[in-house]
CSV table of C-alpha atoms in Angstrom, one decimal:
chain,number,residue,atom,x,y,z
A,1,MET,CA,30.3,-23.3,-37.4
A,2,PRO,CA,27.9,-20.8,-39.0
A,3,GLU,CA,25.0,-22.8,-37.5
A,4,THR,CA,26.6,-22.5,-34.0
A,5,VAL,CA,26.9,-18.8,-34.4
A,6,VAL,CA,23.3,-18.4,-35.4
A,7,ASN,CA,22.0,-20.5,-32.5
A,8,THR,CA,24.2,-18.5,-30.1
A,9,GLU,CA,22.7,-15.2,-31.5
A,10,THR,CA,19.2,-16.6,-31.2
A,11,VAL,CA,19.7,-17.6,-27.6
A,12,ALA,CA,21.1,-14.1,-26.9
A,13,GLU,CA,18.0,-12.6,-28.4
A,14,VAL,CA,15.5,-14.7,-26.5
A,15,GLN,CA,17.2,-14.5,-23.1
A,16,PRO,CA,16.6,-10.7,-22.6
A,17,ARG,CA,13.0,-11.1,-23.6
A,18,ARG,CA,12.5,-13.9,-21.0
A,19,SER,CA,14.1,-11.7,-18.4
A,20,GLU,CA,12.0,-8.7,-19.4
A,21,TRP,CA,8.8,-10.9,-19.1
A,22,LYS,CA,9.9,-12.2,-15.7
A,23,ARG,CA,10.5,-8.7,-14.5
A,24,PHE,CA,7.0,-7.6,-15.8
A,25,ARG,CA,5.3,-10.4,-14.1
A,26,ARG,CA,7.2,-9.8,-10.9
A,27,VAL,CA,6.4,-6.0,-10.8
A,28,PHE,CA,2.9,-6.2,-11.9
A,29,PHE,CA,1.6,-9.2,-9.9
A,30,GLN,CA,3.2,-8.1,-6.7
A,31,ARG,CA,0.7,-5.3,-6.5
A,32,LYS,CA,-2.5,-6.6,-5.1
A,33,VAL,CA,-4.5,-3.6,-6.1
A,34,ALA,CA,-3.4,-4.3,-9.8
A,35,ILE,CA,-4.7,-7.8,-9.5
A,36,PHE,CA,-8.0,-6.4,-8.1
A,37,ALA,CA,-8.3,-4.0,-10.9
A,38,LEU,CA,-7.5,-6.7,-13.5
A,39,ILE,CA,-10.2,-8.9,-12.0
A,40,ILE,CA,-12.8,-6.1,-12.1
A,41,ILE,CA,-12.0,-5.4,-15.8
A,42,CYS,CA,-12.2,-9.1,-16.7
A,43,ILE,CA,-15.6,-9.3,-14.9
A,44,MET,CA,-16.8,-6.3,-16.9
A,45,ILE,CA,-15.5,-7.6,-20.2
A,46,PHE,CA,-17.2,-11.0,-19.5
A,47,THR,CA,-20.4,-9.2,-18.5
A,48,ALA,CA,-20.4,-7.1,-21.6
A,49,VAL,CA,-19.7,-10.0,-24.0
A,50,PHE,CA,-22.4,-12.3,-22.6
A,51,ALA,CA,-25.0,-9.6,-21.7
A,52,PRO,CA,-27.8,-11.2,-23.8
A,53,TRP,CA,-27.4,-14.4,-21.8
A,54,LEU,CA,-26.6,-12.9,-18.4
A,55,ALA,CA,-29.4,-10.3,-18.2
A,56,PRO,CA,-32.6,-11.9,-16.8
A,57,TYR,CA,-34.9,-9.3,-18.6
A,58,ASP,CA,-34.9,-7.1,-21.7
A,59,PRO,CA,-33.3,-3.8,-20.7
A,60,ASN,CA,-36.1,-1.8,-22.3
A,61,GLU,CA,-39.0,-4.0,-21.2
A,62,GLN,CA,-41.5,-1.9,-19.4
A,63,ASN,CA,-44.0,-3.1,-16.7
A,64,LEU,CA,-45.7,0.0,-15.2
A,65,SER,CA,-47.7,-2.2,-12.8
A,66,ASN,CA,-44.4,-3.2,-11.2
A,67,SER,CA,-42.7,0.2,-11.1
A,68,MET,CA,-40.2,1.1,-8.3
A,69,ALA,CA,-40.3,-2.5,-7.0
A,70,PRO,CA,-37.8,-3.1,-4.2
A,71,PRO,CA,-35.1,-5.7,-4.7
A,72,SER,CA,-36.5,-9.2,-4.8
A,73,ARG,CA,-35.7,-12.7,-6.1
A,74,GLU,CA,-37.3,-11.8,-9.4
A,75,HIS,CA,-35.6,-8.3,-9.6
A,76,LEU,CA,-32.2,-8.4,-7.7
A,77,LEU,CA,-31.9,-4.6,-7.7
A,78,GLY,CA,-35.6,-3.8,-8.2
A,79,THR,CA,-37.1,-1.8,-10.9
A,80,ASP,CA,-37.3,1.9,-12.0
A,81,ARG,CA,-40.2,4.2,-12.5
A,82,LEU,CA,-41.1,2.3,-15.8
A,83,GLY,CA,-40.9,-1.1,-14.3
A,84,ILE,CA,-37.6,-1.8,-16.1
A,85,ASP,CA,-35.3,-4.3,-14.3
A,86,THR,CA,-32.4,-2.4,-12.9
A,87,PHE,CA,-30.0,-5.4,-12.9
A,88,SER,CA,-30.5,-6.0,-16.5
A,89,ARG,CA,-29.9,-2.3,-17.4
A,90,LEU,CA,-26.6,-2.5,-15.4
A,91,ILE,CA,-25.5,-5.5,-17.4
A,92,TRP,CA,-26.2,-3.8,-20.8
A,93,GLY,CA,-24.7,-0.6,-19.5
A,94,ALA,CA,-21.4,-2.5,-19.2
A,95,ARG,CA,-21.5,-3.4,-22.9
A,96,THR,CA,-22.2,0.2,-23.9
A,97,ALA,CA,-19.4,1.5,-21.7
A,98,LEU,CA,-16.9,-1.0,-23.1
A,99,ILE,CA,-18.0,-0.4,-26.8
A,100,VAL,CA,-17.6,3.4,-26.4
A,101,GLY,CA,-14.4,3.0,-24.3
A,102,PHE,CA,-12.5,0.6,-26.5
A,103,ALA,CA,-13.7,2.1,-29.8
A,104,THR,CA,-12.8,5.7,-28.7
A,105,ALA,CA,-9.4,4.6,-27.3
A,106,PHE,CA,-8.2,2.5,-30.2
A,107,ILE,CA,-9.4,4.9,-32.9
A,108,SER,CA,-8.0,8.0,-31.1
A,109,ALA,CA,-4.6,6.1,-30.4
A,110,ALA,CA,-4.4,5.1,-34.1
A,111,ILE,CA,-4.9,8.6,-35.4
A,112,GLY,CA,-2.9,10.3,-32.7
A,113,THR,CA,0.0,8.0,-33.1
A,114,ALA,CA,0.1,8.5,-36.9
A,115,LEU,CA,-0.2,12.3,-36.7
A,116,GLY,CA,2.3,12.5,-33.7
A,117,MET,CA,5.0,10.5,-35.5
A,118,ILE,CA,4.5,12.3,-38.8
A,119,ALA,CA,4.8,15.7,-37.1
A,120,GLY,CA,7.9,14.6,-35.1
A,121,TYR,CA,9.7,12.9,-38.0
A,122,PHE,CA,9.1,15.4,-40.7
A,123,GLY,CA,9.1,18.6,-38.7
A,124,GLY,CA,8.8,22.0,-40.6
A,125,VAL,CA,5.4,23.2,-41.8
A,126,ILE,CA,3.8,19.8,-41.3
A,127,SER,CA,4.8,19.8,-37.7
A,128,THR,CA,3.7,23.3,-37.1
A,129,VAL,CA,0.2,22.8,-38.6
A,130,ILE,CA,-0.5,19.6,-36.8
A,131,MET,CA,0.8,20.7,-33.4
A,132,ARG,CA,-0.8,24.2,-33.4
A,133,PHE,CA,-4.2,22.6,-34.2
A,134,MET,CA,-3.7,20.0,-31.4
A,135,ASP,CA,-2.8,23.0,-29.1
A,136,ALA,CA,-6.1,24.6,-30.0
A,137,LEU,CA,-8.0,21.4,-29.2
A,138,MET,CA,-6.1,21.0,-25.9
A,139,GLY,CA,-7.1,24.4,-24.9
A,140,PHE,CA,-10.5,22.9,-24.0
A,141,PRO,CA,-10.9,20.3,-21.2
A,142,MET,CA,-11.7,16.9,-22.7
A,143,ILE,CA,-15.2,16.8,-21.3
A,144,VAL,CA,-16.0,20.4,-22.5
A,145,LEU,CA,-14.7,19.7,-25.9
A,146,ALA,CA,-16.7,16.4,-26.1
A,147,LEU,CA,-19.8,18.2,-24.9
A,148,LEU,CA,-19.5,20.9,-27.5
A,149,LEU,CA,-19.1,18.2,-30.2
A,150,ALA,CA,-21.9,16.2,-28.9
A,151,GLY,CA,-24.1,19.2,-29.0
A,152,VAL,CA,-23.3,19.8,-32.7
A,153,LEU,CA,-23.3,16.2,-33.8
A,154,GLY,CA,-26.3,15.1,-31.6
A,155,SER,CA,-26.8,12.2,-29.2
A,156,GLY,CA,-26.3,8.5,-30.0
A,157,MET,CA,-23.5,6.0,-29.6
A,158,GLN,CA,-21.8,6.7,-33.0
A,159,ASN,CA,-21.8,10.5,-32.4
A,160,ILE,CA,-20.4,10.1,-28.9
A,161,ILE,CA,-17.6,7.9,-30.1
A,162,ILE,CA,-16.7,10.6,-32.7
A,163,ALA,CA,-16.9,13.4,-30.1
A,164,LEU,CA,-14.7,11.6,-27.6
A,165,THR,CA,-12.3,10.5,-30.2
A,166,VAL,CA,-11.7,14.1,-31.4
A,167,ALA,CA,-11.3,15.1,-27.8
A,168,SER,CA,-8.8,12.3,-27.1
A,169,VAL,CA,-6.6,12.5,-30.1
A,170,PRO,CA,-4.3,15.5,-28.9
A,171,GLY,CA,-3.0,13.6,-25.9
A,172,TYR,CA,-1.6,10.9,-28.2
A,173,VAL,CA,-0.3,13.3,-30.8
A,174,ARG,CA,1.8,15.1,-28.1
A,175,LEU,CA,3.0,11.9,-26.6
A,176,MET,CA,4.1,10.4,-30.0
A,177,TYR,CA,5.5,13.8,-31.2
A,178,GLY,CA,7.8,13.9,-28.1
A,179,MET,CA,8.8,10.2,-28.4
A,180,THR,CA,9.6,10.6,-32.2
A,181,LEU,CA,11.8,13.7,-31.5
A,182,SER,CA,13.8,11.7,-28.9
A,183,VAL,CA,14.3,8.7,-31.1
A,184,LYS,CA,14.8,10.1,-34.6
A,185,GLU,CA,18.3,11.4,-34.0
A,186,ASN,CA,19.7,8.1,-32.8
A,187,ASP,CA,22.5,6.6,-34.8
A,188,TYR,CA,20.6,3.6,-36.1
A,189,ILE,CA,17.9,5.9,-37.4
A,190,LEU,CA,20.5,8.1,-39.1
A,191,ALA,CA,22.0,5.0,-40.6
A,192,GLN,CA,18.7,3.9,-42.0
A,193,ARG,CA,18.3,7.3,-43.7
A,194,SER,CA,21.9,7.1,-45.1
A,195,ILE,CA,21.2,3.8,-46.8
A,196,GLY,CA,18.1,5.2,-48.5
A,197,SER,CA,15.4,3.5,-46.3
A,198,SER,CA,12.0,5.3,-46.9
A,199,SER,CA,10.4,7.5,-44.3
A,200,ALA,CA,7.4,5.2,-44.0
A,201,ARG,CA,9.7,2.1,-43.3
A,202,THR,CA,11.9,4.0,-40.8
A,203,ILE,CA,8.9,5.2,-38.9
A,204,TRP,CA,7.2,1.8,-38.8
A,205,LYS,CA,10.2,-0.4,-38.2
A,206,HIS,CA,12.2,1.8,-35.9
A,207,ILE,CA,10.3,4.7,-34.4
A,208,PHE,CA,6.9,3.0,-33.6
A,209,PRO,CA,8.3,0.1,-31.6
A,210,ASN,CA,10.2,2.5,-29.3
A,211,ALA,CA,6.9,4.5,-28.7
A,212,LEU,CA,4.7,1.3,-28.2
A,213,GLN,CA,5.1,0.9,-24.5
A,214,PRO,CA,4.1,4.5,-23.5
A,215,MET,CA,1.2,4.3,-26.0
A,216,ILE,CA,-0.1,1.1,-24.4
A,217,VAL,CA,0.1,2.7,-21.0
A,218,MET,CA,-1.6,5.8,-22.1
A,219,LEU,CA,-4.3,3.9,-23.9
A,220,THR,CA,-5.1,1.8,-20.8
A,221,SER,CA,-5.2,4.7,-18.5
A,222,ALA,CA,-7.3,6.8,-21.0
A,223,LEU,CA,-10.2,4.1,-20.9
A,224,GLY,CA,-11.2,5.2,-17.5
A,225,GLY,CA,-11.4,8.9,-18.5
A,226,ILE,CA,-13.4,8.0,-21.7
A,227,ILE,CA,-15.9,5.9,-19.7
A,228,MET,CA,-16.3,8.7,-17.2
A,229,ALA,CA,-16.7,11.3,-19.9
A,230,GLU,CA,-19.3,9.1,-21.7
A,231,SER,CA,-21.1,8.7,-18.5
A,232,GLY,CA,-21.1,12.5,-17.8
A,233,LEU,CA,-22.5,13.2,-21.3
A,234,SER,CA,-25.2,10.7,-20.8
A,235,PHE,CA,-26.0,12.1,-17.4
A,236,LEU,CA,-26.4,15.5,-19.0
A,237,GLY,CA,-28.7,14.0,-21.7
A,238,VAL,CA,-26.5,14.5,-24.7
A,239,GLY,CA,-24.8,11.1,-24.7
A,240,ILE,CA,-26.2,7.5,-25.2
A,241,THR,CA,-29.9,7.4,-25.9
A,242,ALA,CA,-32.5,4.5,-25.9
A,243,PRO,CA,-32.5,1.8,-27.0
A,244,ASP,CA,-29.0,1.7,-25.9
A,245,VAL,CA,-28.4,1.7,-22.1
A,246,ALA,CA,-25.8,3.9,-20.4
A,247,TRP,CA,-24.8,4.0,-16.7
A,248,GLY,CA,-24.7,7.8,-16.8
A,249,SER,CA,-28.4,8.1,-17.9
A,250,MET,CA,-29.3,5.6,-15.3
A,251,VAL,CA,-27.7,7.9,-12.5
A,252,ALA,CA,-29.6,10.8,-14.1
A,253,ASP,CA,-33.0,8.9,-14.2
A,254,GLY,CA,-32.7,7.9,-10.5
A,255,PHE,CA,-31.4,11.2,-9.3
A,256,LYS,CA,-34.9,12.6,-8.3
A,257,TYR,CA,-35.4,9.4,-6.2
A,258,LEU,CA,-32.1,9.7,-4.3
A,259,GLN,CA,-33.8,10.1,-0.9
A,260,THR,CA,-36.6,7.5,-1.4
A,261,TYR,CA,-35.0,4.9,-3.7
A,262,PRO,CA,-31.2,5.6,-3.8
A,263,ILE,CA,-30.3,2.2,-5.4
A,264,LEU,CA,-31.4,3.5,-8.8
A,265,SER,CA,-28.5,6.0,-8.9
A,266,PHE,CA,-26.2,4.3,-6.4
A,267,ALA,CA,-25.8,1.0,-8.4
A,268,PRO,CA,-24.7,2.5,-11.7
A,269,GLY,CA,-22.6,5.1,-9.9
A,270,VAL,CA,-20.7,2.3,-8.1
A,271,CYS,CA,-20.2,0.5,-11.5
A,272,ILE,CA,-18.7,3.7,-13.0
A,273,MET,CA,-16.4,4.2,-10.0
A,274,LEU,CA,-15.1,0.7,-10.0
A,275,VAL,CA,-14.4,0.6,-13.8
A,276,VAL,CA,-12.7,4.0,-13.9
A,277,PHE,CA,-10.7,3.2,-10.8
A,278,SER,CA,-9.6,-0.2,-12.2
A,279,PHE,CA,-8.5,1.1,-15.6
A,280,ASN,CA,-6.6,3.9,-13.9
A,281,ILE,CA,-4.8,1.4,-11.6
A,282,LEU,CA,-4.1,-1.0,-14.5
A,283,GLY,CA,-2.6,1.8,-16.5
A,284,ASP,CA,-0.3,2.9,-13.6
A,285,SER,CA,0.7,-0.8,-13.0
A,286,LEU,CA,1.4,-1.4,-16.6
A,287,ARG,CA,3.6,1.8,-16.6
A,288,ASP,CA,5.7,0.6,-13.7
A,289,ALA,CA,6.0,-2.9,-15.0
A,290,LEU,CA,6.9,-2.2,-18.6
A,291,ASP,CA,9.4,0.7,-17.8
A,292,PRO,CA,10.0,2.1,-14.5
A,293,ARG,CA,11.6,5.2,-16.2
A,294,LEU,CA,8.1,6.2,-17.3
A,295,ARG,CA,6.8,6.4,-13.6
A,296,GLY,CA,5.1,9.7,-13.0
A,297,THR,CA,5.6,10.9,-16.6
A,298,LEU,CA,2.3,9.7,-18.1
């Protein structure tokens, strides 16, 4: 008899998970634009991972005798003023965008989630200090704050990741702070406290799982903004520098040739637009599929 009870409970636990997964697939994959966005992101990830094998030329190999060459069989998108193959630079630019995007998103999500849950759970002076500091950071638009930090830290991939991470953390803190406040007064949380469960265990076991879905949605949506911000900083000359390749710097390099040779700026500009659009659409689709109640709230 005890075995029968255990098996029945197990089936009862598994069945809702299956129905949730079926609902997720139905809602997500019925949106054709979400499938298109997912395909674009998969292509970008594949391109970034296999850039050394996909790029026909070294992204920094100069050939001044072949500068500003038009598109041809040897150079699919032509060359720039230094004779560097544009197509190869586009491929390596995808790797740079993904490294900066994912590193910034995951680091800022980890820091912001921890600070937000700590502020929401403990309250008092801890909450006041954390949230007032976040309010001060949020007084600046993300790109402006990142620009100020990049100006202090200097250019380069590592410094840009740090600058964008600091600028991205407040959003996660506020999200997790609100989620923690809404969850911590539930009966099962109060029951955990009454039996002497530690604060760390309560946060990790009961509060964090409830905040996971909106955090995933926010992280996915934020990737587009991070890549756009990195491209903007590189366009202004305070972002990614050689030997790393960035789409933003490619747009800036080709800006003076817009009328005579527009592909130098047009090609990386289209890549930025497609990737940012795809991550935004993917984030919206995940939000609707994971929890329709979150629609329009993130």
